[in-house]
PDB file of N, CA and C in Angstrom:
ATOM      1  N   UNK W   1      10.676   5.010   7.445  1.00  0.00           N
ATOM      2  CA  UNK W   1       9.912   4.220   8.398  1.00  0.00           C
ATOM      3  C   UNK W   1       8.530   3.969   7.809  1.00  0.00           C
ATOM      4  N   UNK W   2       8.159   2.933   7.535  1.00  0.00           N
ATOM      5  CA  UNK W   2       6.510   2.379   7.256  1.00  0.00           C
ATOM      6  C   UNK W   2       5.897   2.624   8.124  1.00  0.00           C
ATOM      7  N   UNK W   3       4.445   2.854   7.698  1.00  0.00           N
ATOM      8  CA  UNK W   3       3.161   3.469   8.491  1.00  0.00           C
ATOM      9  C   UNK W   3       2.889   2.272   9.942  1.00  0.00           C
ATOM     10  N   UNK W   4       2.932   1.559   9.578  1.00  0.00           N
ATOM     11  CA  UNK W   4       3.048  -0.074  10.663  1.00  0.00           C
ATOM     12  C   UNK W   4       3.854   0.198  11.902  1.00  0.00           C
ATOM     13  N   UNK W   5       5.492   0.723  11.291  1.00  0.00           N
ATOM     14  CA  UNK W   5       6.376   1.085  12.108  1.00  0.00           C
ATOM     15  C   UNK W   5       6.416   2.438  13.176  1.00  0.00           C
ATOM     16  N   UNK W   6       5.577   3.039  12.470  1.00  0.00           N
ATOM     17  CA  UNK W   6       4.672   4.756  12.918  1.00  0.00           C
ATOM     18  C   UNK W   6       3.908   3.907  13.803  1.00  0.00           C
ATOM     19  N   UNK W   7       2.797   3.726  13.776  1.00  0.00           N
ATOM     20  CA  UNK W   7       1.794   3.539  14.131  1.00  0.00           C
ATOM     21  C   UNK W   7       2.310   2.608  15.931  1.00  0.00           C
ATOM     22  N   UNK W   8       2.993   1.933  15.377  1.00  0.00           N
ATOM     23  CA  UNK W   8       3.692   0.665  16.504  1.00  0.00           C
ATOM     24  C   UNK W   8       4.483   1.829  17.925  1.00  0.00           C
ATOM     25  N   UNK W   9       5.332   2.808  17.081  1.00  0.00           N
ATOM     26  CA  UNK W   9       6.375   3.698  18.172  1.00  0.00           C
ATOM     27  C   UNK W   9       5.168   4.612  18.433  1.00  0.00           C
ATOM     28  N   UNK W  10       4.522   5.126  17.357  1.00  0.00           N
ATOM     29  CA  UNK W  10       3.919   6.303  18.037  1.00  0.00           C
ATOM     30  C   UNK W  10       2.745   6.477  19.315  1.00  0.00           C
ATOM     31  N   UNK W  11       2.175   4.478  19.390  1.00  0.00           N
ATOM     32  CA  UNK W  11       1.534   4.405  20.125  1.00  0.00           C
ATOM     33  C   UNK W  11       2.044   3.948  21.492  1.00  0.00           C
ATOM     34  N   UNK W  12       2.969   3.300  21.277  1.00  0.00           N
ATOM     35  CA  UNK W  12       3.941   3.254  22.520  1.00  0.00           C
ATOM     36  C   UNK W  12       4.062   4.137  23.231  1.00  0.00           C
ATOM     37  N   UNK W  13       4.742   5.267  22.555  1.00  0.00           N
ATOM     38  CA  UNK W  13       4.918   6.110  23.310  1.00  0.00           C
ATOM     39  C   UNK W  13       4.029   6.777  24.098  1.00  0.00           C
ATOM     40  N   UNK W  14       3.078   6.835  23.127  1.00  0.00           N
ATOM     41  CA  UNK W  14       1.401   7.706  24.106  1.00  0.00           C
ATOM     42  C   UNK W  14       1.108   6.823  25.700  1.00  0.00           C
ATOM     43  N   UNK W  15       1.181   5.672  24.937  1.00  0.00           N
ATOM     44  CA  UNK W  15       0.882   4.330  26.133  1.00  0.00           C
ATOM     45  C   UNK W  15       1.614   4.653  27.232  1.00  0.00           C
ATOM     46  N   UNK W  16       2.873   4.490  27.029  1.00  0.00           N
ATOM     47  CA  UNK W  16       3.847   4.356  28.099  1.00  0.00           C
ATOM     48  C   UNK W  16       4.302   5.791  29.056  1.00  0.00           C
ATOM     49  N   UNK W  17       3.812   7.429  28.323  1.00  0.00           N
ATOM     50  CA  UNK W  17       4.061   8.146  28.768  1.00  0.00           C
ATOM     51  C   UNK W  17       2.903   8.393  29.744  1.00  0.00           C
ATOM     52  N   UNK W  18       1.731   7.708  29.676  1.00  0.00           N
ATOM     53  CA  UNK W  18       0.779   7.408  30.454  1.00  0.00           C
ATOM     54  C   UNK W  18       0.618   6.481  31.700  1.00  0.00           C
ATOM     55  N   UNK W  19       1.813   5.863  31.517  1.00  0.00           N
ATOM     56  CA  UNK W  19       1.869   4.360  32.423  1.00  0.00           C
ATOM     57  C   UNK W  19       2.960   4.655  33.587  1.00  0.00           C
ATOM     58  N   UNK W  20       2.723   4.883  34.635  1.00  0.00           N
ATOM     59  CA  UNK W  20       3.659   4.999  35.770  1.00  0.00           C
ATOM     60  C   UNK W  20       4.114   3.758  36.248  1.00  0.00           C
ATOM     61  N   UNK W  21       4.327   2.806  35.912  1.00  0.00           N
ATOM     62  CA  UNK W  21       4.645   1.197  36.192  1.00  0.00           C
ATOM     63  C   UNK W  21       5.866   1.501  35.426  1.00  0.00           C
ATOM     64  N   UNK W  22       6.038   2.255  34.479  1.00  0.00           N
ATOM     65  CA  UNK W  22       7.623   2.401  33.395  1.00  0.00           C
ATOM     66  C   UNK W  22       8.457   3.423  34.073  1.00  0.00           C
ATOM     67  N   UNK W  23       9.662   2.942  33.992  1.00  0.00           N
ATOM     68  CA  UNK W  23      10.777   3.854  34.176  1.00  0.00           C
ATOM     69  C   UNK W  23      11.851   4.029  33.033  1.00  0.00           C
ATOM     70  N   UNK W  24      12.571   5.128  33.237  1.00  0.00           N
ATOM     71  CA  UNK W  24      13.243   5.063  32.111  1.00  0.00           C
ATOM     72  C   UNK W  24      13.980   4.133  30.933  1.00  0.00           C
ATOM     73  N   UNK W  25      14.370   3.731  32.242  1.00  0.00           N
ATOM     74  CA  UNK W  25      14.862   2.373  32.041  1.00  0.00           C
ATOM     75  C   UNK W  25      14.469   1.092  30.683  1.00  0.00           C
ATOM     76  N   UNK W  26      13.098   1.031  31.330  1.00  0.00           N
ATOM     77  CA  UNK W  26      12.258   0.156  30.609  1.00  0.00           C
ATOM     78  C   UNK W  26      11.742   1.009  29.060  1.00  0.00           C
ATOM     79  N   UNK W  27      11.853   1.914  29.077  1.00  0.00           N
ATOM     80  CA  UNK W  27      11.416   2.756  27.418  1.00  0.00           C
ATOM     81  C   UNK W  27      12.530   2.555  26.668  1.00  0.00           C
ATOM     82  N   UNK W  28      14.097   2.771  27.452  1.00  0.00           N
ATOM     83  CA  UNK W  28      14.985   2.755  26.658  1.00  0.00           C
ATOM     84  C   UNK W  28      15.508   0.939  25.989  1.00  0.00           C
ATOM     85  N   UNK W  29      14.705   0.270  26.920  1.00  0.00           N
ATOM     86  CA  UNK W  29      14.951  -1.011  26.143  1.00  0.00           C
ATOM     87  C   UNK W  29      13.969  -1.499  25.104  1.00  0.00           C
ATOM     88  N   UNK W  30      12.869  -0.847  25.174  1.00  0.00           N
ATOM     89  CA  UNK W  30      11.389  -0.645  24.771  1.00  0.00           C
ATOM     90  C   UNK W  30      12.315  -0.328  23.316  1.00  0.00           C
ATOM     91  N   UNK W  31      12.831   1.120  23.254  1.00  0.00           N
ATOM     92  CA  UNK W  31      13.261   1.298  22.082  1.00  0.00           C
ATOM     93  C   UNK W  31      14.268   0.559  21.507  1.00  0.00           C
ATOM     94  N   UNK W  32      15.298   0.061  22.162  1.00  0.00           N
ATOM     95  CA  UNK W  32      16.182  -0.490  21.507  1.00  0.00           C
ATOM     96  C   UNK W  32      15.899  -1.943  21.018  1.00  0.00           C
ATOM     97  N   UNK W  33      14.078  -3.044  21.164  1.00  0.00           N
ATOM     98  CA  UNK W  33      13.386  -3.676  20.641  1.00  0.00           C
ATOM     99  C   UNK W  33      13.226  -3.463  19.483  1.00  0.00           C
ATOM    100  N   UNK W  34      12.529  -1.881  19.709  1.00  0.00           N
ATOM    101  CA  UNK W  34      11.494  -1.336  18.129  1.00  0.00           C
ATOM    102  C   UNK W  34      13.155  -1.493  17.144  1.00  0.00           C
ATOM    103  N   UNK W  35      14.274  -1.356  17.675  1.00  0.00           N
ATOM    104  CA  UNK W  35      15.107  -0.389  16.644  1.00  0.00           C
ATOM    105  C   UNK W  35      15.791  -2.447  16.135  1.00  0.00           C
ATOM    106  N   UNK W  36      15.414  -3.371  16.421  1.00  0.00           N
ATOM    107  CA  UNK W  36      15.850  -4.723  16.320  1.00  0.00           C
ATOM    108  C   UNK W  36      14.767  -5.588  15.626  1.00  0.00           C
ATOM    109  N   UNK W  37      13.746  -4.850  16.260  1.00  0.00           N
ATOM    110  CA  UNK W  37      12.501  -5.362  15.510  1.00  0.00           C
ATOM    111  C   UNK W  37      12.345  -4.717  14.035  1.00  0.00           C
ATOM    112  N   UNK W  38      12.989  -3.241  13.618  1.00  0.00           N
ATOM    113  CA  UNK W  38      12.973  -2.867  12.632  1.00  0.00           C
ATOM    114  C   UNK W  38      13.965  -3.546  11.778  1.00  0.00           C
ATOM    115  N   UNK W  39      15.517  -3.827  12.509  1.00  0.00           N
ATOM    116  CA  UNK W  39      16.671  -4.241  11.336  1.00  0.00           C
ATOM    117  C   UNK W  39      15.880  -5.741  10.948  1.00  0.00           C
ATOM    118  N   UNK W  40      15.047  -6.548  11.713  1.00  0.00           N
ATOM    119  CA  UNK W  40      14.262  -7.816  11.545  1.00  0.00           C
ATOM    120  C   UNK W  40      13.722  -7.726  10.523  1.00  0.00           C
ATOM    121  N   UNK W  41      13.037  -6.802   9.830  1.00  0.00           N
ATOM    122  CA  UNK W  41      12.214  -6.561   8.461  1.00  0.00           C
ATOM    123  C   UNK W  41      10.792  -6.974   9.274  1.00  0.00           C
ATOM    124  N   UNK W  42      10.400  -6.254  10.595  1.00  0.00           N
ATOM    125  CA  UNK W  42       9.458  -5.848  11.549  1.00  0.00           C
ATOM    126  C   UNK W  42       8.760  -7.187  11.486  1.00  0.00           C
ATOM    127  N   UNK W  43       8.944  -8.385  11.465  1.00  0.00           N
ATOM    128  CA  UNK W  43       8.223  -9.618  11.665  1.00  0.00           C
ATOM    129  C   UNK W  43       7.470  -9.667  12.972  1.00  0.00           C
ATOM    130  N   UNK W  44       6.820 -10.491  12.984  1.00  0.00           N
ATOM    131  CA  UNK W  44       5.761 -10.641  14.573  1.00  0.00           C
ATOM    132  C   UNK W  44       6.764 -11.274  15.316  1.00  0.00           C
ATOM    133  N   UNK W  45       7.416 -12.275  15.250  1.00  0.00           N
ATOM    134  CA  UNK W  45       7.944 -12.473  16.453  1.00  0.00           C
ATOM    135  C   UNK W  45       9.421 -12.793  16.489  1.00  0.00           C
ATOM    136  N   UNK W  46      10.407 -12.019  16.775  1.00  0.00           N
ATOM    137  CA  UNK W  46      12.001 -12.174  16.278  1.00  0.00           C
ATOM    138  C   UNK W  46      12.848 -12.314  17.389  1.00  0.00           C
ATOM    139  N   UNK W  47      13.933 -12.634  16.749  1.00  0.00           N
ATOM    140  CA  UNK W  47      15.073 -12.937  17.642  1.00  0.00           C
ATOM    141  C   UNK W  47      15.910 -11.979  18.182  1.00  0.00           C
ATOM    142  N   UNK W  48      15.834 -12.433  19.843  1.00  0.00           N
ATOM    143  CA  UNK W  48      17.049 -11.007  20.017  1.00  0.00           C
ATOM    144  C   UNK W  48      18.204 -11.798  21.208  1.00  0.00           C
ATOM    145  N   UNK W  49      19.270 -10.333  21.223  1.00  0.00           N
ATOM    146  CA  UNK W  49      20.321 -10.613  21.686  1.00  0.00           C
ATOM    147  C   UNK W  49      20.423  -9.938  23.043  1.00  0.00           C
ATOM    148  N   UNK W  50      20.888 -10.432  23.844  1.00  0.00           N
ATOM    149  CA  UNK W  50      20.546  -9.504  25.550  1.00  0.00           C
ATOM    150  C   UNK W  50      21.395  -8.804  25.664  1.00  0.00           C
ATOM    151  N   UNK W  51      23.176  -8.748  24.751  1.00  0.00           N
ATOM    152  CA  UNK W  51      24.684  -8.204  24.902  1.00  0.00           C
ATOM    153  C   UNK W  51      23.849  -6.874  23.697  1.00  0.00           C
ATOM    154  N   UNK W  52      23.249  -7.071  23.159  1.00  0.00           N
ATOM    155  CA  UNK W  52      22.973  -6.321  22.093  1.00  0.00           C
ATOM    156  C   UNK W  52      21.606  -5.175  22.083  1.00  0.00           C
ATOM    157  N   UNK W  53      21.194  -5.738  22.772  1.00  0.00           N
ATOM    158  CA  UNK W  53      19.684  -4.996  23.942  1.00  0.00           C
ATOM    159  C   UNK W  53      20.752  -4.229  24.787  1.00  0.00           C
ATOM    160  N   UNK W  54      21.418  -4.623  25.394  1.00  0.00           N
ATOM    161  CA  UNK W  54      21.789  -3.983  27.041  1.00  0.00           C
ATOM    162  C   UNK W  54      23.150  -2.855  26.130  1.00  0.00           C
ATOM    163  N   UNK W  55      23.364  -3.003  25.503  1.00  0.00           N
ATOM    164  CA  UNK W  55      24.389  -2.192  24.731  1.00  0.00           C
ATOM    165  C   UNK W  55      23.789  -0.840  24.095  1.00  0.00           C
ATOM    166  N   UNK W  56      22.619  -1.291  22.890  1.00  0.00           N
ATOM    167  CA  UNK W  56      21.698  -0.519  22.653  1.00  0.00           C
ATOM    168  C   UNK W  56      20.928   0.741  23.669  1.00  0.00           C
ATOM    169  N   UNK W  57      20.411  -0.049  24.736  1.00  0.00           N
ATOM    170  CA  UNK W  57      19.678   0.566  25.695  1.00  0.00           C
ATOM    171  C   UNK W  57      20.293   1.448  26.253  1.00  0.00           C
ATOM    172  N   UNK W  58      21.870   1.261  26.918  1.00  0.00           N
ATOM    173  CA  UNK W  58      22.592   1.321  27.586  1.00  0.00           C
ATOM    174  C   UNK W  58      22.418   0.930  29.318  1.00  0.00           C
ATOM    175  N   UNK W  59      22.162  -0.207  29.390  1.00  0.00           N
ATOM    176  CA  UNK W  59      22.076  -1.212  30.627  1.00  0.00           C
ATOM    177  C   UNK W  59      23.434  -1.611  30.624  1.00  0.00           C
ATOM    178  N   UNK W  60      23.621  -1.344  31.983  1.00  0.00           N
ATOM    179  CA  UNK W  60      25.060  -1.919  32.061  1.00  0.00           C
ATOM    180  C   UNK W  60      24.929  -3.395  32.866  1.00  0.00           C
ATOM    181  N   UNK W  61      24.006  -3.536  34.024  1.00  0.00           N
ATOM    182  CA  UNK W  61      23.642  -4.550  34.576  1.00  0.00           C
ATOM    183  C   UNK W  61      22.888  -5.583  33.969  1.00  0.00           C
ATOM    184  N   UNK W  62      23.587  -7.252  33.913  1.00  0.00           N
ATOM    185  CA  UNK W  62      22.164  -8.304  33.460  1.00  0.00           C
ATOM    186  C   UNK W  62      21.190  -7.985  34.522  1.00  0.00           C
ATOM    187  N   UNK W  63      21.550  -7.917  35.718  1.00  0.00           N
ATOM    188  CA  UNK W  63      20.148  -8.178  36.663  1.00  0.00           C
ATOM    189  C   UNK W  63      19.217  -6.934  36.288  1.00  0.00           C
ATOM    190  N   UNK W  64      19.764  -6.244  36.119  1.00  0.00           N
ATOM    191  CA  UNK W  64      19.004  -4.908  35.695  1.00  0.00           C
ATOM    192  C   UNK W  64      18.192  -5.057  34.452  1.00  0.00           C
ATOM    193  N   UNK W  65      18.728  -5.581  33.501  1.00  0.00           N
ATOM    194  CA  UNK W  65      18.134  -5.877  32.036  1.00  0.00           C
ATOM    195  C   UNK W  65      16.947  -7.144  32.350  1.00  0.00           C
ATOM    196  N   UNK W  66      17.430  -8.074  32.859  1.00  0.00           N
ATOM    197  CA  UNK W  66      16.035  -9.082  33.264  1.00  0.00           C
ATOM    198  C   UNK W  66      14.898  -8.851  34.218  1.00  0.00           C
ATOM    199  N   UNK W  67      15.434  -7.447  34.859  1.00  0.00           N
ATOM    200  CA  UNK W  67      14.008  -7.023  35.783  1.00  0.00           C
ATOM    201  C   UNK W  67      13.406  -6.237  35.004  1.00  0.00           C
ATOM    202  N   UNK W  68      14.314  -5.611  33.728  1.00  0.00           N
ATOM    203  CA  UNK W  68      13.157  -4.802  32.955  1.00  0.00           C
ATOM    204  C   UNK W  68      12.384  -5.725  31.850  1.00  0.00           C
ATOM    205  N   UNK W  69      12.907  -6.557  31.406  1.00  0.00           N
ATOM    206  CA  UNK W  69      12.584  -7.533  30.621  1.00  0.00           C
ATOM    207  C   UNK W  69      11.100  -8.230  31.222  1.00  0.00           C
ATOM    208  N   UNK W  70      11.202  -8.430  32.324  1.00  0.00           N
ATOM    209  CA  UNK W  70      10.480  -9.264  33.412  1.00  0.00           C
ATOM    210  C   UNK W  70       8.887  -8.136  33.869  1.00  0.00           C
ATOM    211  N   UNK W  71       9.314  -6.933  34.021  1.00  0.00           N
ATOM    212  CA  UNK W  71       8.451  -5.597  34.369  1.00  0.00           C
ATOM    213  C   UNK W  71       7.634  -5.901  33.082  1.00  0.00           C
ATOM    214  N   UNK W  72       8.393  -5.512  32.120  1.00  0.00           N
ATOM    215  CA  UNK W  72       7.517  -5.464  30.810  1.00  0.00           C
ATOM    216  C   UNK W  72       6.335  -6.287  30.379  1.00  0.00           C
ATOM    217  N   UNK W  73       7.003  -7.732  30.409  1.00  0.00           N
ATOM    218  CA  UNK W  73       5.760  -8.760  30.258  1.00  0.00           C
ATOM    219  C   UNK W  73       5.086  -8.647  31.280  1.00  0.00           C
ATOM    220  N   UNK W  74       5.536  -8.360  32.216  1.00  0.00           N
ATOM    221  CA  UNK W  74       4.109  -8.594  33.773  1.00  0.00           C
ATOM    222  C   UNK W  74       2.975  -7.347  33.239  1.00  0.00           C
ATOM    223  N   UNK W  75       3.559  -6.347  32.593  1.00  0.00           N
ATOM    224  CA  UNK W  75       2.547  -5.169  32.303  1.00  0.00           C
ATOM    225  C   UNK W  75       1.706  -5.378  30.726  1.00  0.00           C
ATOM    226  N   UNK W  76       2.181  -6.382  29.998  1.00  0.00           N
ATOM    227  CA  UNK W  76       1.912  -6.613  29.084  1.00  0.00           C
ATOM    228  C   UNK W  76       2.683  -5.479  27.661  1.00  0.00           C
ATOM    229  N   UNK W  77       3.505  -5.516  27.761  1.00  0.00           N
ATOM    230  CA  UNK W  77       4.034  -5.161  26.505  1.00  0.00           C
ATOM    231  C   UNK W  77       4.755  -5.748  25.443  1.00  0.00           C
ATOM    232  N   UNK W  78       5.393  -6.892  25.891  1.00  0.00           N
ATOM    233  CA  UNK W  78       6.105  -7.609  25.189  1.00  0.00           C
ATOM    234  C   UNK W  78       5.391  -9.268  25.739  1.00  0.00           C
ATOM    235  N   UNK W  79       5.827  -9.591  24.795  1.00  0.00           N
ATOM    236  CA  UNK W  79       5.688 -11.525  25.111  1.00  0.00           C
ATOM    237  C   UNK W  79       7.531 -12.440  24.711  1.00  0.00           C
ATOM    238  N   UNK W  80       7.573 -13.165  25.583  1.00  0.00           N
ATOM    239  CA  UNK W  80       9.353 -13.003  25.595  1.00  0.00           C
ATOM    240  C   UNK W  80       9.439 -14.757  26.307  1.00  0.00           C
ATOM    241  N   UNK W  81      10.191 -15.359  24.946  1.00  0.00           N
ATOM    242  CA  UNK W  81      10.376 -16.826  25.156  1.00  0.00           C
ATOM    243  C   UNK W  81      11.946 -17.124  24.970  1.00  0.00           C
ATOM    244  N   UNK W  82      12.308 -17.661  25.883  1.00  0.00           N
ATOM    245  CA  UNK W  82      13.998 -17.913  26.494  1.00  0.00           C
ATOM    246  C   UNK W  82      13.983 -18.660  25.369  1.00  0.00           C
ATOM    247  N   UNK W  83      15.293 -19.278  24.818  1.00  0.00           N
ATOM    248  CA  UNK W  83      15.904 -20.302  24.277  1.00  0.00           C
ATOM    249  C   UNK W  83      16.732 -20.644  24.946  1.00  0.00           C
ATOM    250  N   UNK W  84      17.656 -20.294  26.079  1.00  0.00           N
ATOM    251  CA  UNK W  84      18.650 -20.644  26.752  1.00  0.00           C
ATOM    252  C   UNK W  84      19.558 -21.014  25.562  1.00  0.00           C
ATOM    253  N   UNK W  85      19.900 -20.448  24.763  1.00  0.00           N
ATOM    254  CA  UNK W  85      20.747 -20.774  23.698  1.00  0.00           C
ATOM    255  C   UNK W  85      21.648 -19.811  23.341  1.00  0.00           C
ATOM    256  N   UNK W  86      22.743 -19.145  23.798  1.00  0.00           N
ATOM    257  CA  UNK W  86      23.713 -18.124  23.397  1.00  0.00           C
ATOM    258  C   UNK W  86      23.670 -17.411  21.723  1.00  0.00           C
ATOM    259  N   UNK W  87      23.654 -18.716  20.878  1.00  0.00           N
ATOM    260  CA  UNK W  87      23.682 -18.573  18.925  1.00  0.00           C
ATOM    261  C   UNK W  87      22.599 -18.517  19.181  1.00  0.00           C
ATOM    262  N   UNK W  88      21.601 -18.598  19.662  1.00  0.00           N
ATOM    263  CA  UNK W  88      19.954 -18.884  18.702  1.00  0.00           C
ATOM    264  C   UNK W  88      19.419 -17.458  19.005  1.00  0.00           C
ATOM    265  N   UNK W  89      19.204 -17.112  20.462  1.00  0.00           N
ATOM    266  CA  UNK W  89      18.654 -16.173  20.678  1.00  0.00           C
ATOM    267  C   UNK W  89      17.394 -16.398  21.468  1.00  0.00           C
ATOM    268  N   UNK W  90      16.848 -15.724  22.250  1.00  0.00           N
ATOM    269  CA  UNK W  90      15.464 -15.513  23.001  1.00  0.00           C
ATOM    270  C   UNK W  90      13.961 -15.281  21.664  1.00  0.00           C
ATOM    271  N   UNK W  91      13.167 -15.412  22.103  1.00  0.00           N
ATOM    272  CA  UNK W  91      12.423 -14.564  21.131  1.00  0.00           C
ATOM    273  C   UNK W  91      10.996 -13.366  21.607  1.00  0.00           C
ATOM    274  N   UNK W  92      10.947 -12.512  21.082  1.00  0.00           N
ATOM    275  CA  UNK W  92      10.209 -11.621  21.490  1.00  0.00           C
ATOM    276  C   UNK W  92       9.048 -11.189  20.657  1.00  0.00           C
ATOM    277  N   UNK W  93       7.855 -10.771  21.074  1.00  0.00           N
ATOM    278  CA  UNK W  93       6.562 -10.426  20.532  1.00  0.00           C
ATOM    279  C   UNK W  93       6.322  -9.083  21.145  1.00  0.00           C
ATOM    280  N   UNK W  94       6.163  -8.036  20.187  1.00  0.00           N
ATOM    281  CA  UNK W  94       5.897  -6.679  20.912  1.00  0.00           C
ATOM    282  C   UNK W  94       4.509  -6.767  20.838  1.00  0.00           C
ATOM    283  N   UNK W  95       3.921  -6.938  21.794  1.00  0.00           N
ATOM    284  CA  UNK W  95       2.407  -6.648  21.905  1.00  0.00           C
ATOM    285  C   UNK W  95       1.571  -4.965  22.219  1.00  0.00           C
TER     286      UNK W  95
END
């Protein structure tokens, strides 16, 4: 793991174990980002998959996965632009 990639989880975590607005829920998709954002070759802003998030995470519900998706940006952790495109993908900014 690169110091970038340290620096990115290790502050998360401090953040978020501080933040009562998060539930489990939302860390475990939190991580399964970092772990997509890493196979990405950690770019600023990449493509993801919601069958592949909710699998990762282990979300079994979409509605469940888009209220955490939805929690997140309202709190500012992520920045998250639809494509409505199945092949293309959404795209995401871990802020």
């Amino acid at each position: 793991m690169q110091r970038s990639q340290k620096n990115l989880l290790a502050g998360y975590i401090s953040k978020a174990a501080k933040d009562p607005r998060l539930n489990t829920t939302q860390l475990s998709l939190y991580m399964a980002l970092l772990y997509v954002w890493q196979n990405q070759q950690c770019i600023a802003s990449f493509r993801i998959s919601r069958k592949e998030l909710m699998q990762l995470s282990k979300i079994a519900s979409t509605s469940t996965y888009h209220i955490c998706i939805k929690k997140m940006i309202d709190v500012g952790y992520l920045k998250y632009e639809p494509t409505y495109n199945c092949y293309k993908g959404s795209r995401i900014t871990l802020l």
